[in-house]
Amino acid sequence: MPLTSRTVEHLRRLGWHVQRCNMGFFDIIAIGRRGVLVVRVTRRAQMQATAKALQHDKALAAWLRAGADFRICGWSRSGTTWRPHWLQARCDKCGVR
């Protein structure tokens, strides 16, 4: 199963309403009781590289300045079990971290 599909399924199990939405810096938008979340999906080994690549993304900086939530979901596999790992981006003077 593709990692984006895996993430959609995982978020739905957690109660989010999820839509795929490839809009540049994110792959998925999710709406739930905790608000609006956008997610970039990758493999766990690529999470830091993905965060670094997005560090100067103006659209992401605007998203974070608005107080919205952005996370990178990196998947790893042990045997036949897949596990998500989450990295939350913050805006420190909007060089995104």
PDB file of N, CA and C in Angstrom, residues 8 18 26 34 45 48 56 64 69 76 80-81 91-92 94:
ATOM      1  N   VAL A   8      -3.665   8.100   5.172  1.00  0.00           N
ATOM      2  CA  VAL A   8      -5.103   8.405   5.128  1.00  0.00           C
ATOM      3  C   VAL A   8      -5.864   7.415   5.996  1.00  0.00           C
ATOM      4  N   VAL A  18     -10.513  12.993   6.171  1.00  0.00           N
ATOM      5  CA  VAL A  18      -9.259  13.142   5.431  1.00  0.00           C
ATOM      6  C   VAL A  18      -9.504  13.246   3.934  1.00  0.00           C
ATOM      7  N   PHE A  26       2.150  19.956   1.103  1.00  0.00           N
ATOM      8  CA  PHE A  26       1.475  18.866   1.812  1.00  0.00           C
ATOM      9  C   PHE A  26       0.757  17.919   0.864  1.00  0.00           C
ATOM     10  N   ARG A  34      -9.718  18.456  16.690  1.00  0.00           N
ATOM     11  CA  ARG A  34      -8.539  19.240  17.072  1.00  0.00           C
ATOM     12  C   ARG A  34      -8.188  20.308  16.044  1.00  0.00           C
ATOM     13  N   ALA A  45      13.200   7.495   7.215  1.00  0.00           N
ATOM     14  CA  ALA A  45      14.588   7.867   6.928  1.00  0.00           C
ATOM     15  C   ALA A  45      14.698   9.201   6.189  1.00  0.00           C
ATOM     16  N   GLN A  48      13.918  14.117   8.104  1.00  0.00           N
ATOM     17  CA  GLN A  48      14.750  15.308   8.315  1.00  0.00           C
ATOM     18  C   GLN A  48      15.068  16.005   6.989  1.00  0.00           C
ATOM     19  N   HIS A  56      12.335  26.753   3.785  1.00  0.00           N
ATOM     20  CA  HIS A  56      12.139  28.107   3.257  1.00  0.00           C
ATOM     21  C   HIS A  56      10.913  28.202   2.357  1.00  0.00           C
ATOM     22  N   LEU A  64       1.901  28.272   8.820  1.00  0.00           N
ATOM     23  CA  LEU A  64       2.290  28.209  10.224  1.00  0.00           C
ATOM     24  C   LEU A  64       2.076  29.532  10.954  1.00  0.00           C
ATOM     25  N   ASP A  69      -1.726  23.777  11.760  1.00  0.00           N
ATOM     26  CA  ASP A  69      -0.882  22.636  12.121  1.00  0.00           C
ATOM     27  C   ASP A  69      -0.348  21.943  10.868  1.00  0.00           C
ATOM     28  N   SER A  76       7.935   3.674   8.917  1.00  0.00           N
ATOM     29  CA  SER A  76       8.989   2.664   8.976  1.00  0.00           C
ATOM     30  C   SER A  76       8.324   1.296   9.072  1.00  0.00           C
ATOM     31  N   THR A  80       6.504  -7.189   9.037  1.00  0.00           N
ATOM     32  CA  THR A  80       5.312  -6.869   8.243  1.00  0.00           C
ATOM     33  C   THR A  80       4.507  -5.723   8.853  1.00  0.00           C
ATOM     34  N   THR A  81       5.017  -5.150   9.947  1.00  0.00           N
ATOM     35  CA  THR A  81       4.285  -4.093  10.647  1.00  0.00           C
ATOM     36  C   THR A  81       4.813  -2.716  10.262  1.00  0.00           C
ATOM     37  N   CYS A  91       6.914  27.482  13.624  1.00  0.00           N
ATOM     38  CA  CYS A  91       7.343  28.693  12.952  1.00  0.00           C
ATOM     39  C   CYS A  91       8.094  29.564  13.957  1.00  0.00           C
ATOM     40  N   ASP A  92       9.411  29.543  13.889  1.00  0.00           N
ATOM     41  CA  ASP A  92      10.214  30.436  14.727  1.00  0.00           C
ATOM     42  C   ASP A  92      10.687  31.576  13.820  1.00  0.00           C
ATOM     43  N   CYS A  94       9.502  32.255  11.306  1.00  0.00           N
ATOM     44  CA  CYS A  94       9.199  31.592  10.048  1.00  0.00           C
ATOM     45  C   CYS A  94      10.341  31.356   9.107  1.00  0.00           C
TER      46      CYS A  94
END
